[in-house]
Short mmCIF file of C-alpha atoms in Angstrom, two decimals:
data_model
loop_
_atom_site.label_atom_id
_atom_site.label_comp_id
_atom_site.label_asym_id
_atom_site.label_seq_id
_atom_site.Cartn_x
_atom_site.Cartn_y
_atom_site.Cartn_z
CA UNK Y 586 81.32 -38.26 -66.44
CA UNK Y 587 82.67 -41.09 -68.58
CA UNK Y 588 82.87 -43.31 -65.45
CA UNK Y 589 79.22 -42.51 -64.65
CA UNK Y 590 78.24 -43.40 -68.22
CA UNK Y 591 79.90 -46.82 -68.07
CA UNK Y 592 78.37 -47.54 -64.66
CA UNK Y 593 74.91 -46.74 -65.97
CA UNK Y 594 75.52 -48.85 -69.09
CA UNK Y 595 76.67 -51.80 -67.01
CA UNK Y 596 73.61 -51.58 -64.78
CA UNK Y 597 71.37 -51.38 -67.83
CA UNK Y 598 72.98 -54.43 -69.46
CA UNK Y 599 72.65 -56.41 -66.23
CA UNK Y 600 68.99 -55.43 -65.92
CA UNK Y 601 68.31 -56.25 -69.57
CA UNK Y 602 70.10 -59.62 -69.43
CA UNK Y 603 68.29 -62.94 -69.65
CA UNK Y 604 65.99 -63.51 -66.71
CA UNK Y 605 66.85 -66.46 -64.52
CA UNK Y 606 63.92 -68.94 -64.57
CA UNK Y 607 62.16 -69.65 -61.29
CA UNK Y 608 59.58 -72.11 -59.98
CA UNK Y 609 56.88 -70.80 -57.67
CA UNK Y 610 56.79 -73.96 -55.55
CA UNK Y 611 58.89 -77.03 -54.81
CA UNK Y 612 56.68 -79.23 -56.97
CA UNK Y 613 59.05 -81.86 -58.35
CA UNK Y 614 57.79 -81.68 -61.93
CA UNK Y 615 58.25 -77.92 -61.99
CA UNK Y 616 61.76 -78.22 -60.60
CA UNK Y 617 62.63 -80.89 -63.16
CA UNK Y 618 61.72 -78.46 -65.95
CA UNK Y 619 63.99 -75.82 -64.46
CA UNK Y 620 66.87 -78.27 -64.81
CA UNK Y 621 65.72 -80.00 -68.02
CA UNK Y 622 63.36 -77.70 -69.98
CA UNK Y 623 62.25 -80.48 -72.36
CA UNK Y 624 61.67 -83.07 -69.63
CA UNK Y 625 58.36 -84.91 -69.17
CA UNK Y 626 57.59 -87.66 -66.65
CA UNK Y 627 56.79 -90.33 -69.23
CA UNK Y 628 58.13 -91.55 -72.54
CA UNK Y 629 61.27 -90.49 -74.38
CA UNK Y 630 60.99 -86.93 -73.01
CA UNK Y 631 62.13 -88.38 -69.66
CA UNK Y 632 65.51 -89.04 -71.32
CA UNK Y 633 67.97 -86.19 -70.86
CA UNK Y 634 71.67 -85.55 -71.37
CA UNK Y 635 73.65 -85.73 -68.11
CA UNK Y 636 77.28 -86.13 -67.02
CA UNK Y 637 77.81 -89.58 -65.53
CA UNK Y 638 81.02 -91.27 -64.36
CA UNK Y 639 82.84 -92.88 -67.26
CA UNK Y 640 84.17 -95.56 -64.91
CA UNK Y 641 82.85 -96.52 -61.47
CA UNK Y 642 86.42 -96.52 -60.15
CA UNK Y 643 87.07 -92.97 -61.45
CA UNK Y 644 84.11 -90.82 -60.44
CA UNK Y 645 85.97 -87.61 -61.37
CA UNK Y 646 85.96 -88.55 -65.07
CA UNK Y 647 82.56 -88.13 -66.69
CA UNK Y 648 80.93 -88.62 -70.07
CA UNK Y 649 77.90 -86.86 -71.53
CA UNK Y 650 75.29 -89.62 -71.42
CA UNK Y 651 71.68 -89.98 -72.47
CA UNK Y 652 69.75 -91.22 -69.45
CA UNK Y 653 66.25 -91.64 -68.01
CA UNK Y 654 65.92 -89.09 -65.18
CA UNK Y 655 63.16 -89.46 -62.57
CA UNK Y 656 62.61 -87.29 -59.47
CA UNK Y 657 62.62 -89.22 -56.18
CA UNK Y 658 62.53 -86.65 -53.38
CA UNK Y 659 62.50 -82.89 -52.85
CA UNK Y 660 64.10 -82.03 -49.50
CA UNK Y 661 63.79 -78.60 -47.87
CA UNK Y 662 67.26 -78.13 -46.37
CA UNK Y 663 66.44 -74.84 -44.62
CA UNK Y 664 64.22 -71.79 -45.16
CA UNK Y 665 65.89 -70.78 -48.42
CA UNK Y 666 67.58 -73.95 -49.74
CA UNK Y 667 66.26 -77.20 -51.17
CA UNK Y 668 67.57 -80.17 -53.11
CA UNK Y 669 65.83 -82.43 -55.60
CA UNK Y 670 67.11 -86.01 -55.63
CA UNK Y 671 66.79 -88.07 -58.82
CA UNK Y 672 67.22 -91.61 -60.06
CA UNK Y 673 69.23 -91.56 -63.29
CA UNK Y 674 69.68 -94.62 -65.51
CA UNK Y 675 71.59 -94.68 -68.79
CA UNK Y 676 69.48 -95.69 -71.79
CA UNK Y 677 70.27 -98.06 -74.65
CA UNK Y 678 70.21 -97.40 -78.39
CA UNK Y 679 66.42 -97.69 -78.32
CA UNK Y 680 66.06 -95.05 -75.62
CA UNK Y 681 65.11 -97.56 -72.94
CA UNK Y 682 66.79 -97.73 -69.50
CA UNK Y 683 69.50 -100.37 -69.38
CA UNK Y 684 68.50 -103.42 -67.38
CA UNK Y 685 71.23 -105.89 -66.50
CA UNK Y 686 72.40 -107.59 -63.33
CA UNK Y 687 75.41 -105.31 -63.00
CA UNK Y 688 73.55 -102.13 -64.01
CA UNK Y 689 73.12 -99.82 -61.03
CA UNK Y 690 71.40 -96.43 -61.09
CA UNK Y 691 72.92 -93.03 -60.39
CA UNK Y 692 71.56 -90.74 -57.69
CA UNK Y 693 71.55 -87.10 -58.81
CA UNK Y 694 71.22 -83.86 -56.81
CA UNK Y 695 69.96 -80.46 -57.98
CA UNK Y 696 70.21 -77.51 -55.61
CA UNK Y 697 67.79 -74.59 -55.41
CA UNK Y 698 67.63 -71.33 -53.46
CA UNK Y 699 64.65 -69.08 -52.77
CA UNK Y 700 64.40 -65.35 -53.50
CA UNK Y 701 61.54 -62.89 -54.04
CA UNK Y 702 60.74 -64.52 -57.41
CA UNK Y 703 60.60 -68.10 -56.19
CA UNK Y 704 62.99 -71.06 -56.43
CA UNK Y 705 65.98 -70.90 -58.79
CA UNK Y 706 68.54 -73.54 -59.76
CA UNK Y 707 71.92 -72.90 -58.14
CA UNK Y 708 73.97 -76.04 -58.79
CA UNK Y 709 73.71 -79.58 -60.11
CA UNK Y 710 75.46 -82.87 -59.50
CA UNK Y 711 74.21 -85.42 -62.01
CA UNK Y 712 75.78 -88.30 -60.09
CA UNK Y 713 76.41 -88.24 -56.35
CA UNK Y 714 76.93 -92.00 -56.39
CA UNK Y 715 75.37 -95.28 -57.48
CA UNK Y 716 73.07 -97.85 -55.92
CA UNK Y 717 70.97 -100.82 -56.87
CA UNK Y 718 70.81 -103.41 -59.61
CA UNK Y 719 68.90 -103.99 -62.87
CA UNK Y 720 68.69 -100.26 -63.53
CA UNK Y 721 66.88 -99.45 -60.27
CA UNK Y 722 68.31 -97.56 -57.31
CA UNK Y 723 66.37 -99.52 -54.67
CA UNK Y 724 63.91 -98.51 -51.98
CA UNK Y 725 64.64 -94.98 -50.75
CA UNK Y 726 63.68 -92.80 -47.82
CA UNK Y 727 64.87 -89.52 -46.28
CA UNK Y 728 66.05 -89.12 -42.67
CA UNK Y 729 67.77 -86.41 -40.65
CA UNK Y 730 71.18 -87.52 -39.35
CA UNK Y 731 73.34 -85.05 -37.44
CA UNK Y 732 73.62 -81.86 -39.47
CA UNK Y 733 72.68 -83.56 -42.75
CA UNK Y 734 69.63 -84.84 -44.51
CA UNK Y 735 70.32 -88.37 -45.69
CA UNK Y 736 68.72 -90.36 -48.50
CA UNK Y 737 69.00 -94.08 -47.73
CA UNK Y 738 68.70 -96.62 -50.56
CA UNK Y 739 68.20 -100.30 -49.76
CA UNK Y 740 68.71 -102.90 -52.46
CA UNK Y 741 69.46 -106.60 -52.84
CA UNK Y 742 70.57 -109.18 -55.37
CA UNK Y 743 71.44 -112.85 -55.85
CA UNK Y 744 74.35 -114.33 -57.78
CA UNK Y 745 75.05 -118.06 -58.21
CA UNK Y 746 72.99 -118.95 -55.15
CA UNK Y 747 74.44 -116.25 -52.89
CA UNK Y 748 71.97 -113.53 -51.91
CA UNK Y 749 72.53 -110.29 -50.06
CA UNK Y 750 71.22 -106.80 -49.45
CA UNK Y 751 72.95 -103.50 -48.74
CA UNK Y 752 72.19 -100.03 -47.44
CA UNK Y 753 73.59 -97.00 -49.27
CA UNK Y 754 73.54 -93.53 -47.72
CA UNK Y 755 73.88 -90.12 -49.39
CA UNK Y 756 74.23 -86.92 -47.37
CA UNK Y 757 72.88 -83.50 -48.34
CA UNK Y 758 73.70 -80.02 -47.11
CA UNK Y 759 73.01 -76.64 -48.81
CA UNK Y 760 75.03 -76.80 -52.02
CA UNK Y 761 76.72 -80.11 -51.18
CA UNK Y 762 75.98 -83.81 -51.68
CA UNK Y 763 78.17 -86.82 -50.93
CA UNK Y 764 78.03 -90.60 -50.72
CA UNK Y 765 78.50 -91.41 -47.03
CA UNK Y 766 79.37 -95.10 -47.24
CA UNK Y 767 80.34 -97.68 -49.87
CA UNK Y 768 77.38 -99.80 -48.72
CA UNK Y 769 76.50 -101.37 -45.38
CA UNK Y 770 75.76 -105.14 -45.59
CA UNK Y 771 72.29 -105.88 -44.23
CA UNK Y 772 71.62 -109.51 -45.13
CA UNK Y 773 73.32 -112.55 -46.65
CA UNK Y 774 72.39 -116.18 -47.22
CA UNK Y 775 73.85 -118.89 -49.42
CA UNK Y 776 71.40 -121.79 -49.37
CA UNK Y 777 71.20 -121.64 -53.15
CA UNK Y 778 74.93 -122.25 -53.35
CA UNK Y 779 75.35 -125.00 -50.73
CA UNK Y 780 71.90 -126.56 -50.50
CA UNK Y 781 70.98 -128.22 -47.18
CA UNK Y 782 73.87 -127.27 -44.94
CA UNK Y 783 73.92 -130.50 -42.93
CA UNK Y 784 73.64 -132.70 -46.01
CA UNK Y 785 75.20 -130.55 -48.68
CA UNK Y 786 75.83 -131.98 -52.11
CA UNK Y 787 79.62 -131.90 -52.70
CA UNK Y 788 79.01 -130.39 -56.13
CA UNK Y 789 76.99 -127.58 -54.56
CA UNK Y 790 79.50 -126.66 -51.92
CA UNK Y 791 79.83 -129.13 -49.07
CA UNK Y 792 83.16 -127.53 -48.15
CA UNK Y 793 81.76 -124.00 -47.94
CA UNK Y 794 80.45 -122.26 -44.83
CA UNK Y 795 76.69 -121.88 -44.47
CA UNK Y 796 75.10 -118.60 -43.41
CA UNK Y 797 71.73 -116.96 -43.14
CA UNK Y 798 71.79 -113.49 -41.59
CA UNK Y 799 68.98 -110.93 -41.76
CA UNK Y 800 68.39 -107.57 -40.14
CA UNK Y 801 66.09 -104.64 -39.44
CA UNK Y 802 67.33 -101.07 -39.37
CA UNK Y 803 66.06 -97.71 -38.20
CA UNK Y 804 67.33 -94.23 -37.38
CA UNK Y 805 67.23 -93.67 -33.62
CA UNK Y 806 68.70 -90.78 -31.67
CA UNK Y 807 70.74 -89.58 -34.61
CA UNK Y 808 72.26 -92.98 -35.41
CA UNK Y 809 71.57 -95.82 -37.85
CA UNK Y 810 70.74 -98.80 -35.64
CA UNK Y 811 70.79 -102.27 -37.22
CA UNK Y 812 69.58 -105.36 -35.35
CA UNK Y 813 70.94 -108.60 -36.81
CA UNK Y 814 69.77 -112.17 -36.34
CA UNK Y 815 70.54 -115.52 -37.94
CA UNK Y 816 73.29 -118.12 -37.87
CA UNK Y 817 76.52 -119.17 -39.49
CA UNK Y 818 78.12 -122.61 -39.72
CA UNK Y 819 81.75 -123.33 -40.59
CA UNK Y 820 82.82 -125.87 -43.24
CA UNK Y 821 83.17 -129.55 -42.23
CA UNK Y 822 86.27 -130.70 -40.37
CA UNK Y 823 88.64 -133.37 -41.66
CA UNK Y 824 86.11 -136.05 -40.68
CA UNK Y 825 83.42 -134.43 -42.78
CA UNK Y 826 81.40 -133.15 -39.82
CA UNK Y 827 80.24 -129.58 -39.55
CA UNK Y 828 80.62 -127.82 -36.21
CA UNK Y 829 77.41 -126.60 -34.55
CA UNK Y 830 75.83 -123.49 -35.98
CA UNK Y 831 76.65 -120.20 -34.28
CA UNK Y 832 73.57 -118.14 -33.48
CA UNK Y 833 73.66 -114.42 -34.24
CA UNK Y 834 71.76 -111.79 -32.27
CA UNK Y 835 73.67 -108.53 -32.25
CA UNK Y 836 73.41 -104.84 -33.00
CA UNK Y 837 75.51 -102.32 -34.90
CA UNK Y 838 75.30 -98.55 -34.66
CA UNK Y 839 76.50 -96.14 -37.32
CA UNK Y 840 76.85 -92.38 -36.87
CA UNK Y 841 77.79 -89.46 -39.08
CA UNK Y 842 81.43 -88.58 -38.50
CA UNK Y 843 82.14 -85.43 -40.51
CA UNK Y 844 80.85 -86.41 -43.94
CA UNK Y 845 81.11 -90.21 -43.66
CA UNK Y 846 78.92 -92.80 -41.95
CA UNK Y 847 81.05 -94.80 -39.52
CA UNK Y 848 80.51 -97.85 -37.30
CA UNK Y 849 80.64 -96.46 -33.75
CA UNK Y 850 79.29 -99.36 -31.65
CA UNK Y 851 78.79 -103.11 -31.98
CA UNK Y 852 79.74 -105.10 -35.05
CA UNK Y 853 78.34 -106.10 -38.43
CA UNK Y 854 78.21 -109.92 -38.66
CA UNK Y 855 77.05 -110.21 -42.27
CA UNK Y 856 79.44 -112.48 -44.20
CA UNK Y 857 80.98 -111.12 -47.38
CA UNK Y 858 79.72 -112.44 -50.70
#
């Protein structure tokens, strides 16, 4: 009898416990308020407290940080699971997103499951990884790659006359998110550092190589296919003459190998910056 009493009491307490909040649809603003009840899309209410890496080299160590959180994509992973992807940027003492050349943005992931009451929050990952510059994550889009949904982020920057762009990739499965690559080089050119390659000013970099490589990329047949074009030119020889430019017209293919994006065919000719 006593056992029956405690069983009934336990069931009653469970039934009378706080109700888990749900959203009726996958509307991004509604999902954001499940995660951050005080959130609003504009103004200081878009700033929320999140756990971000304390150091980019130690992603397992995090600090509670005030940051501007904006929804980017809501991805339906299967019939009963979805993930909301966010751009998260730390804010300064005035509550404004930091904006500096070395300031990337964090990509966050918030996982939801569906039951008879709607969509409920299951798990959160305030920072899956970083991308971008000047407090912006870059241009993003969602693709299916193998057994994962992938958010690609493309961004670029210039520094002391050297310009480049990179492709970041983040994979999503039910309850799991991971950065798939440290960044695939897409483009590079250094005319701002060396000037006219054939008549370079010695103070600008007459002894440096010259390069101008661009690309276009797409997802085809389950792979990331990048077509490169451009040219590179080695530094002058001992007589001060540059060798002829080497034309570039090649392709690289990347595929999902487990939970990383790997080069599986061709080569990436983009020079390092």
